[in-house]
Short mmCIF file of C-alpha atoms in Angstrom, two decimals:
data_model
loop_
_atom_site.label_atom_id
_atom_site.label_comp_id
_atom_site.label_asym_id
_atom_site.label_seq_id
_atom_site.Cartn_x
_atom_site.Cartn_y
_atom_site.Cartn_z
CA MET A 7 8.01 11.38 8.21
CA LYS A 8 4.79 10.32 9.93
CA THR A 9 5.05 6.53 10.00
CA LEU A 10 2.63 3.78 11.02
CA TYR A 11 4.21 0.42 11.89
CA LEU A 12 1.92 -2.61 12.07
CA ASP A 13 3.21 -5.72 13.84
CA ALA A 14 1.42 -8.69 12.26
CA GLY A 15 3.37 -11.29 14.23
CA MET A 16 0.00 -12.82 15.22
CA GLY A 17 -1.57 -12.26 11.82
CA ALA A 18 -4.35 -9.76 11.22
CA ALA A 19 -8.12 -9.55 10.92
CA GLY A 20 -10.39 -6.63 10.17
CA ASP A 21 -11.59 -6.15 13.75
CA MET A 22 -8.07 -6.38 15.18
CA LEU A 23 -6.78 -3.71 12.79
CA THR A 24 -9.80 -1.52 13.61
CA ALA A 25 -9.12 -1.82 17.35
CA ALA A 26 -5.38 -1.15 17.02
CA LEU A 27 -5.95 1.99 14.93
CA LEU A 28 -8.73 3.13 17.26
CA GLU A 29 -6.27 3.04 20.17
CA LEU A 30 -3.94 5.37 18.26
CA CYS A 31 -6.61 8.07 17.92
CA PRO A 32 -6.15 10.94 20.41
CA ASP A 33 -9.92 11.00 21.08
CA ARG A 34 -11.05 7.38 20.91
CA GLU A 35 -14.65 8.15 21.84
CA ALA A 36 -14.94 10.64 18.99
CA ALA A 37 -13.36 8.14 16.59
CA LEU A 38 -15.78 5.42 17.72
CA ALA A 39 -18.68 7.84 17.31
CA ALA A 40 -17.47 8.55 13.75
CA LEU A 41 -17.58 4.81 13.00
CA ASN A 42 -21.13 4.50 14.30
CA ALA A 43 -22.08 7.57 12.25
CA LEU A 44 -21.22 5.67 9.06
CA GLY A 45 -24.77 4.35 9.02
CA ILE A 46 -23.95 0.89 7.67
CA PRO A 47 -27.35 -0.90 7.67
CA GLY A 48 -27.96 -2.66 11.00
CA VAL A 49 -24.35 -2.25 12.16
CA GLU A 50 -23.16 -1.01 15.55
CA TYR A 51 -19.53 -0.79 16.69
CA ARG A 52 -18.53 -1.35 20.32
CA ALA A 53 -15.02 -1.04 21.77
CA ASP A 54 -14.21 -2.84 25.04
CA PRO A 55 -11.00 -3.34 27.03
CA ALA A 56 -9.45 -6.77 26.54
CA VAL A 57 -6.46 -8.46 28.17
CA LYS A 58 -4.13 -10.93 26.44
CA CYS A 59 -1.11 -12.35 28.26
CA GLY A 60 -1.33 -9.51 30.75
CA ILE A 61 -1.46 -6.79 28.08
CA THR A 62 -4.49 -4.51 27.99
CA GLY A 63 -5.79 -3.50 24.60
CA THR A 64 -9.08 -3.02 22.82
CA HIS A 65 -11.46 -5.51 21.27
CA VAL A 66 -13.91 -4.12 18.73
CA THR A 67 -17.23 -5.92 18.37
CA VAL A 68 -19.50 -5.38 15.40
CA SER A 69 -23.13 -6.30 15.89
CA VAL A 70 -25.51 -6.67 12.94
CA ASN A 71 -29.17 -6.08 13.77
CA GLY A 72 -28.28 -6.56 17.44
CA THR A 73 -26.57 -9.92 16.88
CA GLU A 74 -22.84 -10.36 17.44
CA GLU A 75 -20.98 -12.56 15.02
CA ASP A 76 -20.05 -15.86 16.66
CA GLU A 77 -16.34 -16.53 16.33
CA HIS A 78 -15.90 -20.03 17.70
CA LEU A 79 -14.88 -21.38 14.29
CA HIS A 80 -12.29 -18.64 13.74
CA ASP A 81 -9.12 -17.70 15.52
CA HIS A 82 -9.92 -14.02 15.02
CA ALA A 83 -13.11 -12.09 14.47
CA HIS A 84 -15.21 -13.82 11.87
CA GLU A 85 -14.53 -12.88 8.27
CA HIS A 86 -17.13 -13.54 5.60
CA GLN A 87 -16.05 -14.51 2.17
CA HIS A 88 -17.34 -16.53 -0.75
CA GLU A 89 -19.98 -19.08 0.21
CA HIS A 90 -17.69 -21.94 -0.85
CA ASP A 91 -14.77 -20.74 1.26
CA HIS A 92 -15.57 -19.17 4.63
CA ASP A 93 -19.28 -20.01 4.77
CA HIS A 94 -19.64 -20.57 8.52
CA HIS A 95 -22.97 -18.83 8.93
CA ASP A 96 -24.97 -21.99 8.30
CA HIS A 97 -23.29 -23.38 11.44
CA ASP A 98 -22.78 -20.27 13.51
CA HIS A 99 -26.24 -18.76 13.22
CA HIS A 100 -28.58 -21.60 12.40
CA ASP A 101 -31.18 -19.95 14.62
CA HIS A 102 -30.90 -16.54 12.91
CA ALA A 103 -33.81 -15.80 10.57
CA ASP A 104 -31.69 -14.30 7.79
CA HIS A 105 -29.67 -17.46 7.43
CA GLY A 106 -32.68 -19.59 6.87
CA HIS A 107 -33.21 -17.73 3.59
CA HIS A 108 -29.56 -17.80 2.46
CA HIS A 109 -29.54 -14.21 1.24
CA HIS A 110 -26.39 -13.23 -0.59
CA SER A 111 -24.76 -10.05 -1.83
CA SER A 112 -22.58 -9.60 -4.90
CA LEU A 113 -19.64 -7.25 -5.27
CA HIS A 114 -22.04 -4.88 -7.01
CA ASP A 115 -24.28 -4.88 -3.93
CA VAL A 116 -21.28 -4.23 -1.68
CA ALA A 117 -20.22 -1.36 -3.94
CA ARG A 118 -23.67 0.22 -3.52
CA VAL A 119 -23.39 0.02 0.28
CA ILE A 120 -19.92 1.61 0.15
CA ALA A 121 -21.14 4.30 -2.28
CA ASP A 122 -23.78 5.36 0.26
CA LEU A 123 -21.31 5.82 3.13
CA PRO A 124 -20.86 9.44 4.30
CA VAL A 125 -17.10 9.38 3.75
CA SER A 126 -14.54 11.02 1.48
CA GLU A 127 -13.82 9.72 -2.01
CA THR A 128 -10.47 8.43 -0.73
CA VAL A 129 -12.08 6.27 1.98
CA ARG A 130 -14.71 5.05 -0.49
CA ALA A 131 -12.09 4.15 -3.10
CA ASN A 132 -9.89 2.33 -0.56
CA ALA A 133 -12.83 0.33 0.81
CA LEU A 134 -13.97 -0.70 -2.65
CA ALA A 135 -10.40 -1.64 -3.64
CA VAL A 136 -10.12 -3.91 -0.58
CA TYR A 137 -13.38 -5.67 -1.42
CA ARG A 138 -12.43 -5.98 -5.07
CA ARG A 139 -9.11 -7.59 -4.04
CA ILE A 140 -11.00 -10.14 -1.92
CA ALA A 141 -13.50 -10.89 -4.69
CA GLU A 142 -10.70 -11.32 -7.24
CA ALA A 143 -8.93 -13.75 -4.90
CA GLU A 144 -12.11 -15.76 -4.39
CA SER A 145 -12.70 -15.69 -8.15
CA ARG A 146 -9.26 -17.15 -8.80
CA VAL A 147 -9.58 -19.78 -6.07
CA HIS A 148 -13.04 -21.01 -7.10
CA GLY A 149 -12.84 -20.48 -10.84
CA VAL A 150 -15.91 -18.24 -10.74
CA PRO A 151 -16.09 -14.84 -12.50
CA VAL A 152 -15.90 -11.87 -10.13
CA PRO A 153 -19.52 -10.73 -10.80
CA GLU A 154 -20.70 -14.17 -9.65
CA ILE A 155 -18.82 -14.08 -6.34
CA HIS A 156 -21.38 -13.79 -3.54
CA PHE A 157 -21.12 -12.87 0.12
CA HIS A 158 -23.61 -13.77 2.84
CA GLU A 159 -25.94 -10.88 3.58
CA VAL A 160 -25.33 -10.47 7.32
CA GLY A 161 -21.67 -11.35 6.82
CA THR A 162 -21.43 -8.65 4.18
CA MET A 163 -22.49 -5.94 6.62
CA ASP A 164 -20.07 -7.23 9.25
CA ALA A 165 -17.12 -7.33 6.86
CA VAL A 166 -18.02 -4.00 5.22
CA ALA A 167 -18.01 -2.58 8.76
CA ASP A 168 -14.43 -3.81 9.33
CA VAL A 169 -13.19 -2.57 5.96
CA ALA A 170 -14.88 0.83 6.21
CA ALA A 171 -13.63 1.32 9.77
CA VAL A 172 -9.99 0.64 8.89
CA CYS A 173 -10.18 2.88 5.81
CA LEU A 174 -11.76 5.72 7.80
CA LEU A 175 -9.28 5.45 10.69
CA MET A 176 -6.35 5.37 8.27
CA GLU A 177 -7.60 8.65 6.82
CA ARG A 178 -7.93 10.18 10.29
CA LEU A 179 -4.42 9.09 11.31
CA ALA A 180 -2.98 10.07 7.90
CA PRO A 181 0.42 8.31 8.01
CA GLU A 182 2.83 9.22 5.22
CA GLN A 183 4.12 5.65 5.11
CA VAL A 184 2.88 2.32 6.49
CA VAL A 185 5.45 -0.35 7.31
CA VAL A 186 4.08 -3.86 7.94
CA SER A 187 6.10 -6.64 9.55
CA PRO A 188 6.35 -10.04 7.85
CA ILE A 189 2.90 -11.52 8.35
CA CYS A 190 2.31 -14.65 10.44
CA VAL A 191 -0.47 -16.58 8.72
CA GLY A 192 -0.66 -19.60 11.04
CA SER A 193 -0.61 -23.26 10.07
CA GLY A 194 -2.71 -26.38 10.06
CA GLN A 195 -6.23 -26.48 8.65
CA VAL A 196 -9.46 -24.52 8.88
CA ARG A 197 -12.92 -26.09 8.74
CA CYS A 198 -15.31 -24.60 6.21
CA ALA A 199 -18.83 -25.43 5.12
CA HIS A 200 -17.64 -27.64 2.26
CA GLY A 201 -14.68 -29.32 3.92
CA ILE A 202 -11.22 -28.78 5.36
CA LEU A 203 -8.86 -26.23 3.82
CA PRO A 204 -5.17 -25.58 4.49
CA VAL A 205 -4.01 -22.50 6.39
CA PRO A 206 -3.56 -19.90 5.10
CA ALA A 207 -6.94 -20.23 3.41
CA PRO A 208 -6.60 -20.21 -0.40
CA ALA A 209 -8.00 -16.68 -0.76
CA THR A 210 -5.60 -15.36 1.88
CA ALA A 211 -2.66 -17.08 0.20
CA HIS A 212 -3.60 -15.50 -3.13
CA ILE A 213 -3.96 -12.00 -1.66
CA LEU A 214 -0.57 -12.24 0.07
CA GLN A 215 1.41 -13.23 -3.02
CA GLY A 216 4.55 -11.11 -3.20
CA VAL A 217 4.41 -10.30 0.53
CA PRO A 218 6.76 -11.79 3.19
CA ILE A 219 4.73 -14.32 5.21
CA TYR A 220 5.51 -17.22 7.53
CA ALA A 221 3.63 -19.98 9.37
CA GLY A 222 4.86 -19.49 12.93
CA ASP A 223 4.46 -22.07 15.68
CA LEU A 224 0.71 -21.82 16.28
CA LYS A 225 -2.01 -23.92 14.68
CA GLY A 226 -4.95 -22.00 13.29
CA GLU A 227 -5.91 -19.28 10.84
CA LEU A 228 -4.13 -16.17 12.08
CA CYS A 229 -4.54 -13.97 9.01
CA THR A 230 -7.97 -13.73 7.43
CA PRO A 231 -8.70 -12.70 3.83
CA THR A 232 -10.06 -9.32 4.96
CA GLY A 233 -7.04 -8.70 7.18
CA ALA A 234 -4.73 -9.64 4.33
CA ALA A 235 -6.53 -7.38 1.84
CA LEU A 236 -6.41 -4.41 4.24
CA LEU A 237 -2.68 -4.85 4.82
CA ARG A 238 -2.07 -5.07 1.07
CA GLN A 239 -4.10 -1.92 0.48
CA PHE A 240 -2.20 0.30 2.90
CA ALA A 241 1.32 -1.14 3.25
CA THR A 242 3.99 0.94 1.56
CA GLU A 243 6.72 -1.52 2.54
CA TYR A 244 7.28 -4.69 4.54
CA GLY A 245 10.04 -5.36 7.04
CA PRO A 246 11.20 -4.80 10.61
CA MET A 247 10.22 -1.73 12.57
CA PRO A 248 12.22 1.24 11.26
CA THR A 249 14.10 3.58 13.56
CA MET A 250 11.31 5.84 14.74
CA THR A 251 10.26 8.10 17.58
CA VAL A 252 7.05 6.44 18.77
CA GLU A 253 4.24 8.78 19.79
CA ALA A 254 1.38 6.30 20.29
CA VAL A 255 0.95 2.53 20.62
CA GLY A 256 -2.26 0.58 20.04
CA TYR A 257 -3.18 -3.06 20.73
CA GLY A 258 -6.04 -4.58 18.73
CA MET A 259 -7.12 -7.83 20.35
CA GLY A 260 -8.63 -10.95 18.85
CA LYS A 261 -11.02 -13.09 20.92
CA LYS A 262 -9.20 -16.40 21.00
CA ASP A 263 -6.43 -16.99 23.54
CA PHE A 264 -3.01 -18.32 22.54
CA PRO A 265 0.26 -18.76 24.46
CA ALA A 266 1.27 -15.52 22.68
CA ALA A 267 -0.68 -12.26 22.94
CA ASN A 268 -3.32 -12.48 20.20
CA CYS A 269 -3.16 -8.93 18.90
CA VAL A 270 -2.09 -6.57 16.18
CA ARG A 271 0.21 -3.91 17.60
CA ALA A 272 0.25 -0.54 15.86
CA MET A 273 2.88 2.14 16.48
CA LEU A 274 2.58 5.70 15.22
CA GLY A 275 5.52 8.06 15.22
CA GLN A 276 8.17 9.89 13.26
CA THR A 277 10.98 8.42 11.19
CA ALA A 278 13.83 10.40 9.71
CA GLU A 279 13.41 11.14 6.03
CA GLN A 280 15.32 8.49 4.15
CA GLY A 281 18.21 9.26 1.87
CA ASP A 282 20.46 7.11 -0.29
CA ALA A 283 24.00 7.10 -1.62
CA VAL A 284 24.98 7.98 -5.18
CA LEU A 285 28.34 8.19 -6.92
CA GLU A 286 29.58 11.28 -8.70
CA LEU A 287 31.96 10.53 -11.56
CA SER A 288 33.79 13.38 -13.27
CA CYS A 289 36.53 14.14 -15.77
CA ASN A 290 38.05 17.24 -17.46
CA LEU A 291 37.91 17.48 -21.26
CA ASP A 292 39.79 19.98 -23.45
CA ASP A 293 40.24 18.08 -26.72
CA MET A 294 36.72 17.10 -27.75
CA THR A 295 34.30 18.93 -30.04
CA PRO A 296 30.93 20.07 -28.66
CA GLU A 297 29.26 17.51 -30.94
CA ALA A 298 31.39 14.70 -29.47
CA VAL A 299 30.66 15.83 -25.90
CA GLY A 300 26.93 15.89 -26.67
CA PHE A 301 27.10 12.36 -28.10
CA ALA A 302 28.99 11.18 -25.00
CA MET A 303 26.34 12.63 -22.69
CA GLU A 304 23.59 10.74 -24.52
CA ALA A 305 25.64 7.54 -24.31
CA LEU A 306 26.10 8.00 -20.56
CA TYR A 307 22.36 8.37 -20.04
CA THR A 308 21.82 5.20 -22.07
CA ALA A 309 24.37 3.40 -19.87
CA GLY A 310 22.34 4.21 -16.75
CA ALA A 311 23.51 7.61 -15.49
CA LEU A 312 20.95 9.37 -13.29
CA GLU A 313 22.13 12.85 -14.29
CA VAL A 314 24.81 14.15 -16.68
CA TRP A 315 25.96 17.76 -16.98
CA THR A 316 28.88 19.93 -18.06
CA ILE A 317 30.46 23.02 -16.53
CA PRO A 318 32.71 25.38 -18.54
CA ALA A 319 36.30 25.14 -17.30
CA GLY A 320 39.58 26.85 -18.07
CA MET A 321 42.17 24.14 -18.75
CA LYS A 322 45.95 23.98 -18.93
CA LYS A 323 47.70 25.72 -21.83
CA ASN A 324 44.88 28.29 -21.63
CA ARG A 325 42.46 26.01 -23.41
CA PRO A 326 38.67 26.38 -22.85
CA GLY A 327 37.22 23.02 -21.87
CA VAL A 328 34.43 21.37 -19.90
CA LEU A 329 34.08 19.53 -16.62
CA LEU A 330 31.87 16.51 -17.42
CA GLN A 331 30.07 15.09 -14.38
CA LEU A 332 27.44 12.43 -13.77
CA LEU A 333 25.53 10.78 -10.95
CA CYS A 334 24.93 7.02 -10.87
CA LYS A 335 23.94 4.26 -8.49
CA PRO A 336 26.86 2.49 -6.78
CA GLU A 337 26.03 -0.78 -8.54
CA ASP A 338 26.38 0.95 -11.94
CA ARG A 339 29.89 2.27 -11.24
CA GLU A 340 31.80 -0.12 -13.51
CA THR A 341 29.38 0.32 -16.43
CA LEU A 342 29.58 4.12 -16.27
CA VAL A 343 33.37 4.23 -15.85
CA ARG A 344 33.71 2.04 -18.93
CA ALA A 345 31.32 4.32 -20.83
CA LEU A 346 33.28 7.43 -19.83
CA PHE A 347 36.54 5.97 -21.14
CA ARG A 348 34.87 4.70 -24.29
CA HIS A 349 33.01 7.85 -25.28
CA THR A 350 35.36 10.61 -24.09
CA ALA A 351 39.02 11.42 -24.55
CA THR A 352 39.78 11.43 -20.82
CA ILE A 353 42.58 9.35 -19.34
CA GLY A 354 41.27 9.57 -15.76
CA VAL A 355 37.92 9.48 -13.95
CA ARG A 356 37.38 10.82 -10.44
CA GLU A 357 34.83 9.32 -8.07
CA GLN A 358 33.21 10.42 -4.84
CA THR A 359 30.26 9.12 -2.82
CA LEU A 360 27.45 11.56 -2.07
CA ARG A 361 24.48 11.29 0.27
CA ARG A 362 21.28 12.58 -1.25
CA HIS A 363 17.77 13.16 0.07
CA THR A 364 14.94 12.79 -2.40
CA LEU A 365 11.19 13.04 -2.61
CA GLU A 366 9.19 9.92 -3.40
CA ARG A 367 8.30 10.12 -7.07
CA SER A 368 5.50 8.54 -9.07
CA VAL A 369 4.01 9.04 -12.52
CA GLN A 370 0.40 8.50 -13.53
CA THR A 371 -1.38 9.05 -16.79
CA VAL A 372 -4.43 11.28 -16.39
CA GLN A 373 -7.24 11.77 -18.87
CA THR A 374 -7.62 15.42 -19.88
CA PRO A 375 -9.74 17.31 -22.44
CA LEU A 376 -6.67 17.19 -24.69
CA GLY A 377 -6.14 13.45 -24.24
CA PRO A 378 -3.95 11.36 -21.92
CA VAL A 379 -1.09 13.27 -20.27
CA ARG A 380 1.49 11.97 -17.81
CA ARG A 381 1.63 13.77 -14.48
CA LYS A 382 4.59 13.50 -12.11
CA ARG A 383 4.01 13.60 -8.35
CA SER A 384 6.72 14.08 -5.71
CA THR A 385 6.04 13.75 -1.98
CA GLY A 386 7.98 13.73 1.28
CA TRP A 387 9.72 16.07 3.68
CA GLY A 388 6.38 17.76 4.29
CA VAL A 389 5.82 18.80 0.67
CA THR A 390 3.82 17.56 -2.31
CA ARG A 391 4.48 18.68 -5.87
CA GLU A 392 2.78 17.82 -9.13
CA LYS A 393 3.68 18.75 -12.69
CA TYR A 394 2.84 17.51 -16.15
CA GLU A 395 5.48 15.72 -18.20
CA ALA A 396 7.20 18.33 -20.36
CA ASP A 397 7.53 15.97 -23.34
CA ASP A 398 3.75 15.42 -23.36
CA LEU A 399 3.08 19.16 -23.19
CA THR A 400 5.50 19.78 -26.06
CA ARG A 401 3.83 17.08 -28.15
CA LEU A 402 0.38 18.57 -27.57
CA ALA A 403 1.62 22.07 -28.43
CA ARG A 404 3.12 20.82 -31.70
CA GLU A 405 -0.01 18.88 -32.62
CA ARG A 406 -2.20 21.93 -32.07
CA GLY A 407 0.22 24.57 -33.31
CA CYS A 408 0.01 26.62 -30.11
CA GLY A 409 2.19 27.62 -27.17
CA LEU A 410 2.90 25.72 -23.96
CA ASP A 411 1.03 28.34 -21.93
CA GLU A 412 -2.16 27.62 -23.92
CA ILE A 413 -1.78 23.88 -23.34
CA LEU A 414 -1.28 24.36 -19.58
CA ALA A 415 -4.30 26.65 -19.39
CA ALA A 416 -6.48 23.93 -20.94
CA LEU A 417 -5.35 21.21 -18.51
CA PRO A 418 -7.08 20.62 -15.13
#
């Protein structure tokens, strides 16, 4: 499985993630040209070599209308959030004409910029989802409705540039899974326009709820809200680096120097398809009616069996019988053994452990001309399969008094 591992042991910011992913691209110049072809108003991307603690990586600089964002108040590339949170522009660019007018952009304005980008629907949807996550966090922190959350105008273009770049590069690299290390958020305090806030900044802390994070030994804001939102958008799981055959390594550098290399390290490679263990429980039955066996099978499903089936079997004394078998998770063993003894006439249950390899499964409800229908999607091992839920198809056929083939023909 094509796997991307992101080491966030020094946190993450939008520019650092952009640089790390850029280094993974086989043709970095072409990838950089694709970023500059996005046509974000006034924005230009530049990638330069950077060295941290003797390690050479890439630092990506975004200039807006020819002006680079000053980062002296941030540990990483400057991130621009709600005016009451990360409003450093009044200090950083007091000589910049735009800041004298305090122009702001709402989430609606950002959505219009993203809608105009020459990218796929997937990239557009991911970029908008990242921004919406940030706006929702700021809304919660400040007690302001999402539509009233505002971003500084020049800061908006800079941050949109980071978000769009990461979303585009993720599409180009196309990993099947993204594993992110526990995220170091830093410690101490960060100075903002309206006072001193704890690290991680409140918006970052809100975005990273449910994710493994830690403070580390360094003072400063290591993970920015944009970095946090990007990690949340793309991570499929969090934890240590899985066993993988690494094919490319990228280092995305921040500007500030620490005793530790200030970078996000990205590794792209192949991991073995994951399997899991299941138990197979079985018993032979020759003195139960078909009705009783059917009832027992339903009871076993209710008790947590993954699969239940019967196989015709010739039993002792020349009796026709059935071999009743089920699959269950190891932790459900006792419950299912009890259910087998309770609902069947057996006096013995056999058990064996099986390794199985499965596709990742998900279910979503899609709107169709016939109404909402559940669609099952299975991916992995180089294949993708989709099918509609049979129960929903049957229900629609009954409601309309037609056949399943007619229902399927009417669905997209």
